[in-house]
Amino acid sequence: MIILGIETSCDETAAAICEDGIIKASVLSSQSIHNLYGGVVPEMASREHERLLNGIVSKALVKAKIEKNQIDGIAVTHGPGLSGALLTGVSFAKGFGLGLDIPIIPINHLEAHIYANFMADPTLKYPFVCLLVSGGHTQIWLIKELGQYALMGETRDDAAGEAFDKGARILGLGYPGGPEIEKLAKGGNIEKVVFPKALMGKKSLEFSFSGLKTSLLYYMDSFQEDEQLSKSDVAASYEYAIVSTLVEKVKRAVIQSEVNTCVIAGGVAANQSLRKRLKETLIDKKILFPDLRFCTDNAAMIAFLGEIKFKNNFKNDLSFAIYPNLKLG
Ligand code: KG4
Ligand code: ZN
């Protein structure tokens, strides 16, 4: 079975081909135009998707050596995300699918992030705990089986990715902030600045990152670099505070749910410190991360989950809408 995946929920225009669970091509264009503004400008994102999508889909087909009439179905993100951006992808998918007379499979972007872990390890078994950490979400889920998800905890305010992005802006770094802070933090001393870790009460599985961001803002007001303290130390301490909270809550969730496997999903899963510290903390558990290129937004995970959905009692109904606030579970 051959599935074309399309992802346009935010600022990545992406297409991929999945054939029988194997990714044959994954093409992506990160819209660098937003770098000028320090964050994604929704209207520009939609226009860029519109401009780029046709070419990206053609590229994916060529790369996978597939003719369009060989495609069995099209999987497309229909939420959550920016409404204009989602509309561009969904309209394209519906038009393309109608022309080819093939089904269109609406995909929840968050669910696709989680299922990217099955691409990394097809032997992954239910149930497992998932830490979903992206630019808009920080949640812990108990994944019981396909379509059966229980929310164990989530952030009360900012997402972890947002804490990286906003922190990077305060530190005068570029967007997206996660990779920028990670780079600057290398060689920095995590003990130089003590940033607050919120909601650390014994059983809590909730997160809060807005206070951390504010404390960085105040800290930088009077910050002066010298031999004792560098910006790199500040970045390392800030990253340490975010990662420590994530690791502690995941550990609690794994203990509380009595599972043996834990997977990480979403853009922040690319963070090396998070990967390392989770492995060090949950030594006797199976810890899984998607391939680095499939942590941040991509269409491979959309095509991959599309194939799974297509094979599980899928009913084609072209009337589906976009849902900018689509939830999981
Ligand atoms: O999943 P994603 O690509 O988009 C959303 O669905 O939101 O996640 C993007 C988020 C951004 O906030 C970005 O700063 C963060 O993931 N991110 C990272 C790293 N790479 C991306 N955060 C920390 N370390 C990284 N290496
Ligand atoms: Zn995402």
Coordinates of C-alpha atoms and ligand atoms in Angstrom, one line a residue:
M1 CA 0.0 0.0 0.0
I2 CA 1.3 3.5 -0.9
I3 CA 0.3 6.5 1.1
L4 CA 1.1 10.1 0.3
G5 CA 1.4 12.2 3.5
I6 CA 0.9 16.0 3.6
E7 CA 1.8 18.2 6.6
T8 CA 1.1 22.0 6.6
S9 CA 0.0 22.6 10.2
C10 CA 2.6 25.3 11.0
D11 CA 5.7 26.5 9.2
E12 CA 7.0 23.3 7.6
T13 CA 5.6 22.4 4.1
A14 CA 6.1 18.7 3.9
A15 CA 5.2 15.7 1.8
A16 CA 6.2 12.0 2.2
I17 CA 5.6 8.6 0.7
C18 CA 5.1 5.6 2.9
E19 CA 4.9 2.1 1.3
D20 CA 4.0 -0.8 3.6
G21 CA 5.3 0.9 6.7
I22 CA 8.6 2.0 5.0
I23 CA 9.3 5.7 4.3
K24 CA 10.3 6.0 0.7
A25 CA 10.7 9.7 0.6
S26 CA 10.3 12.6 3.0
V27 CA 10.6 16.1 1.7
L28 CA 10.4 19.2 3.7
S29 CA 10.8 23.0 3.3
S30 CA 11.2 25.0 6.5
Q31 CA 9.8 28.4 5.9
S32 CA 12.8 30.6 6.7
I33 CA 10.8 33.8 6.0
H34 CA 9.6 33.7 9.7
N35 CA 13.1 34.0 11.0
L36 CA 12.9 37.7 10.2
Y37 CA 10.1 38.1 12.8
G38 CA 11.2 35.8 15.6
G39 CA 8.2 33.5 15.3
V40 CA 5.7 32.2 12.8
V41 CA 3.5 34.7 11.0
P42 CA 0.2 32.7 10.3
E43 CA -0.8 34.5 7.1
M44 CA 2.7 34.2 5.6
A45 CA 2.8 30.5 6.6
S46 CA -0.4 29.8 4.5
R47 CA 0.9 31.7 1.5
E48 CA 4.2 29.9 1.6
H49 CA 2.4 26.5 1.9
E50 CA 0.3 27.4 -1.2
R51 CA 3.4 28.4 -3.1
L52 CA 5.5 25.4 -2.1
L53 CA 3.2 22.4 -1.8
N54 CA 2.8 21.4 -5.4
G55 CA 6.6 21.3 -5.9
I56 CA 7.2 19.5 -2.6
V57 CA 4.7 16.7 -3.4
S58 CA 6.2 16.3 -6.9
K59 CA 9.7 16.0 -5.4
A60 CA 8.5 13.4 -2.9
L61 CA 7.0 11.3 -5.8
V62 CA 10.2 11.6 -7.8
K63 CA 12.4 10.7 -4.8
A64 CA 10.2 7.6 -4.1
K65 CA 10.2 6.7 -7.8
I66 CA 6.3 6.6 -7.7
E67 CA 3.8 7.7 -10.3
K68 CA 0.8 9.5 -8.8
N69 CA -1.6 6.9 -10.1
Q70 CA 0.1 4.3 -7.9
I71 CA -0.9 6.2 -4.7
D72 CA -3.6 4.3 -2.7
G73 CA -4.6 7.2 -0.3
I74 CA -3.6 10.6 0.9
A75 CA -3.1 11.3 4.6
V76 CA -3.2 15.0 5.6
T77 CA -3.0 16.8 8.9
H78 CA -6.3 18.4 9.7
G79 CA -5.4 19.7 13.2
P80 CA -4.2 21.0 15.5
G81 CA -2.4 24.0 13.9
L82 CA -2.9 27.3 12.3
S83 CA -6.2 27.5 10.5
G84 CA -5.0 29.0 7.2
A85 CA -2.0 26.7 7.1
L86 CA -4.2 23.6 7.7
L87 CA -6.7 24.7 5.1
T88 CA -4.0 24.9 2.5
G89 CA -2.9 21.3 3.0
V90 CA -6.4 19.9 3.4
S91 CA -7.7 21.7 0.3
F92 CA -4.7 20.5 -1.7
A93 CA -5.1 16.9 -0.5
K94 CA -8.9 16.9 -1.3
G95 CA -8.4 18.3 -4.8
F96 CA -5.5 15.9 -5.5
G97 CA -7.4 12.9 -4.1
L98 CA -10.6 13.7 -6.0
G99 CA -8.6 13.9 -9.2
L100 CA -7.1 10.5 -8.6
D101 CA -10.3 9.1 -7.1
I102 CA -8.6 7.8 -4.0
P103 CA -9.5 8.2 -0.2
I104 CA -8.3 11.1 1.9
I105 CA -7.3 10.2 5.6
P106 CA -7.5 13.1 8.1
I107 CA -4.7 12.9 10.6
N108 CA -4.3 14.3 14.1
H109 CA -0.8 15.9 14.1
L110 CA -0.3 15.0 17.8
E111 CA -1.1 11.4 17.2
A112 CA 1.3 11.3 14.3
H113 CA 4.1 12.6 16.5
I114 CA 3.4 9.7 18.9
Y115 CA 3.3 7.1 16.1
A116 CA 6.7 8.3 14.8
N117 CA 8.0 6.0 17.5
F118 CA 6.7 3.0 15.7
M119 CA 8.8 4.1 12.7
A120 CA 11.8 3.9 15.0
D121 CA 10.8 0.6 16.4
P122 CA 8.0 -1.4 14.7
T123 CA 8.1 -3.9 17.6
L124 CA 6.9 -1.3 20.1
K125 CA 4.2 -2.8 22.3
Y126 CA 1.2 -1.3 24.0
P127 CA 0.7 0.0 26.7
F128 CA 3.3 2.7 27.0
V129 CA 3.7 6.2 28.4
C130 CA 4.3 9.0 26.0
L131 CA 5.8 12.4 26.8
L132 CA 4.5 14.7 24.0
V133 CA 6.6 17.8 23.9
S134 CA 6.3 20.2 21.1
G135 CA 5.9 24.0 20.4
G136 CA 2.3 24.0 21.5
H137 CA 1.9 20.9 23.8
T138 CA 3.5 19.4 26.9
Q139 CA 1.4 16.4 27.9
I140 CA 1.9 12.9 29.3
W141 CA -0.3 10.2 27.8
L142 CA -0.9 6.6 28.6
I143 CA -1.2 5.0 25.2
K144 CA -3.3 1.8 25.7
E145 CA -3.8 0.9 22.0
L146 CA -4.6 2.7 18.7
G147 CA -7.2 5.3 19.5
Q148 CA -7.3 4.7 23.3
Y149 CA -5.3 7.4 25.0
A150 CA -5.6 8.6 28.6
L151 CA -4.2 12.0 29.6
M152 CA -2.0 11.7 32.7
G153 CA -0.8 15.3 33.0
E154 CA -0.2 18.5 31.0
T155 CA 1.1 22.0 31.2
R156 CA -1.0 24.7 32.8
D157 CA 0.5 27.4 30.7
D158 CA 3.4 27.4 28.3
A159 CA 4.6 24.3 26.5
A160 CA 8.2 23.1 26.9
G161 CA 9.0 24.0 23.3
E162 CA 7.5 27.5 23.9
A163 CA 9.8 27.8 26.9
F164 CA 12.7 27.1 24.7
D165 CA 11.5 29.5 22.0
K166 CA 10.7 32.4 24.4
G167 CA 13.9 31.8 26.3
A168 CA 15.9 32.0 23.1
R169 CA 14.3 35.3 22.2
I170 CA 15.2 36.7 25.7
L171 CA 18.8 35.4 25.1
G172 CA 18.9 37.1 21.7
L173 CA 19.0 33.8 19.8
G174 CA 17.1 32.8 16.6
Y175 CA 13.9 30.8 16.0
P176 CA 13.2 27.9 16.7
G177 CA 14.7 28.4 20.0
G178 CA 15.2 24.8 21.1
P179 CA 18.2 24.0 18.8
E180 CA 19.6 27.4 19.4
I181 CA 19.6 27.1 23.2
E182 CA 20.9 23.5 23.0
K183 CA 23.8 24.8 20.9
L184 CA 24.7 27.7 23.2
A185 CA 24.3 25.4 26.3
K186 CA 27.0 23.1 25.1
G187 CA 30.1 23.7 27.3
G188 CA 28.0 25.8 29.7
N189 CA 27.8 25.1 33.5
I190 CA 24.3 24.0 34.6
E191 CA 25.0 24.9 38.2
K192 CA 25.8 28.6 37.5
V193 CA 22.2 29.8 37.7
V194 CA 19.4 28.2 39.7
F195 CA 16.1 28.6 37.7
P196 CA 12.8 27.6 39.3
K197 CA 11.2 24.2 38.6
A198 CA 7.4 24.5 39.1
L199 CA 4.8 22.0 40.4
M200 CA 7.4 19.6 41.8
G201 CA 5.0 18.4 44.6
K202 CA 5.4 14.6 45.0
K203 CA 2.6 13.2 42.8
S204 CA 2.0 16.0 40.4
L205 CA 2.2 15.2 36.7
E206 CA 1.4 18.8 35.7
F207 CA 3.8 21.3 34.2
S208 CA 4.2 25.1 34.3
F209 CA 6.9 26.9 32.4
S210 CA 5.7 30.5 32.4
G211 CA 7.4 31.4 35.7
L212 CA 10.7 30.0 34.4
K213 CA 10.5 32.2 31.3
T214 CA 9.8 35.3 33.5
S215 CA 12.7 34.5 35.8
L216 CA 15.0 34.3 32.8
L217 CA 13.7 37.7 31.7
Y218 CA 14.4 39.3 35.1
Y219 CA 17.8 37.5 35.3
M220 CA 18.9 38.9 31.9
D221 CA 17.9 42.4 32.9
S222 CA 21.0 42.6 35.2
F223 CA 23.2 40.0 33.4
Q224 CA 26.8 40.9 32.6
E225 CA 29.1 38.4 31.0
D226 CA 32.5 38.0 32.7
E227 CA 35.1 35.2 33.2
Q228 CA 32.9 33.7 36.0
L229 CA 29.6 33.6 34.1
S230 CA 28.9 33.3 30.4
K231 CA 25.7 33.4 28.4
S232 CA 26.4 29.7 27.7
D233 CA 26.1 29.0 31.4
V234 CA 22.8 30.8 31.5
A235 CA 21.5 28.8 28.5
A236 CA 22.8 25.5 30.1
S237 CA 21.1 26.3 33.4
Y238 CA 17.8 27.2 31.7
E239 CA 17.8 24.1 29.5
Y240 CA 18.6 22.1 32.7
A241 CA 15.6 23.5 34.5
I242 CA 13.2 22.5 31.6
V243 CA 14.7 19.1 31.1
S244 CA 14.8 18.3 34.8
T245 CA 11.1 19.0 35.1
L246 CA 10.3 16.8 32.1
V247 CA 12.4 13.9 33.3
E248 CA 11.0 14.0 36.8
K249 CA 7.4 14.0 35.6
V250 CA 8.0 11.2 33.1
K251 CA 9.6 9.1 35.8
R252 CA 6.5 9.6 38.0
A253 CA 4.2 8.7 35.2
V254 CA 6.0 5.5 34.4
I255 CA 6.0 4.5 38.0
Q256 CA 2.3 5.4 38.5
S257 CA 1.1 3.6 35.4
E258 CA 3.3 0.5 36.0
V259 CA 4.4 0.2 32.3
N260 CA 7.8 -0.8 31.0
T261 CA 8.0 1.4 28.0
C262 CA 8.2 5.1 27.6
V263 CA 8.3 7.0 24.3
I264 CA 9.0 10.7 23.6
A265 CA 7.3 12.6 20.8
G266 CA 7.4 16.1 19.3
G267 CA 10.1 18.6 18.4
V268 CA 11.6 18.8 21.9
A269 CA 12.3 15.0 21.7
A270 CA 15.3 16.1 19.5
N271 CA 17.0 17.6 22.6
Q272 CA 20.1 15.6 23.4
S273 CA 20.2 16.4 27.1
L274 CA 16.6 15.2 27.4
R275 CA 17.4 12.0 25.6
K276 CA 20.5 11.4 27.8
R277 CA 18.9 12.2 31.1
L278 CA 15.8 10.1 30.4
K279 CA 18.0 7.1 29.6
E280 CA 20.1 7.6 32.7
T281 CA 17.0 8.0 34.9
L282 CA 14.8 5.1 33.6
I283 CA 17.6 2.6 33.4
D284 CA 15.4 -0.5 33.7
K285 CA 12.8 0.7 31.2
K286 CA 12.6 0.8 27.4
I287 CA 12.9 4.4 26.2
L288 CA 12.2 5.3 22.6
F289 CA 12.7 8.4 20.6
P290 CA 11.9 9.0 16.9
D291 CA 14.8 9.5 14.5
L292 CA 16.0 13.1 14.9
R293 CA 14.6 14.1 11.5
F294 CA 11.2 12.7 12.5
C295 CA 11.0 14.5 15.9
T296 CA 10.2 17.9 14.5
D297 CA 7.3 18.4 12.0
N298 CA 7.5 16.2 9.0
A299 CA 5.1 14.4 6.6
A300 CA 6.6 10.9 7.0
M301 CA 4.8 10.5 10.4
I302 CA 1.6 11.7 8.7
A303 CA 1.9 9.1 5.9
F304 CA 2.9 6.4 8.3
L305 CA -0.1 6.9 10.6
G306 CA -2.3 7.3 7.5
E307 CA -1.4 3.8 6.4
I308 CA -2.2 2.4 9.9
K309 CA -5.6 4.3 10.0
F310 CA -6.4 3.2 6.4
K311 CA -5.9 -0.4 7.4
N312 CA -8.1 0.0 10.6
N313 CA -11.8 0.2 9.5
F314 CA -11.3 3.5 7.7
K315 CA -14.4 5.0 6.1
N316 CA -13.7 7.6 3.4
D317 CA -15.7 10.8 4.0
L318 CA -14.5 13.9 2.2
S319 CA -16.6 16.2 4.3
F320 CA -14.1 16.4 7.1
A321 CA -13.1 19.8 8.3
I322 CA -9.9 21.4 9.7
Y323 CA -9.7 21.7 13.5
P324 CA -7.1 24.2 14.7
N325 CA -7.7 23.1 18.3
L326 CA -8.0 19.4 17.7
K327 CA -7.3 17.4 20.8
L328 CA -6.1 13.9 21.3
G329 CA -8.2 11.2 22.9
Ligands
KG4_1 O1 6.8 19.2 16.9 P1 7.3 20.5 16.5 O2 8.3 20.5 15.3 O3 6.2 21.5 16.1 C1 5.0 21.6 16.8 O4 4.1 20.7 16.5 O5 4.9 22.4 17.7 O6 8.0 21.2 17.7 C2 8.6 22.5 17.6 C3 9.3 22.8 18.9 C4 9.8 24.2 19.0 O7 9.3 24.9 20.1 C5 11.3 24.0 19.0 O8 12.0 25.0 19.7 C6 11.4 22.7 19.7 O9 10.3 21.9 19.2 N1 12.7 22.0 19.4 C7 13.6 21.7 20.4 C8 14.7 21.1 19.7 N2 14.4 21.0 18.4 C9 13.1 21.6 18.2 N3 13.6 22.0 21.7 C10 14.7 21.6 22.4 N4 15.8 21.0 21.8 C11 15.9 20.8 20.5 N5 16.9 20.2 19.9
ZN2 ZN 4.5 19.1 15.6

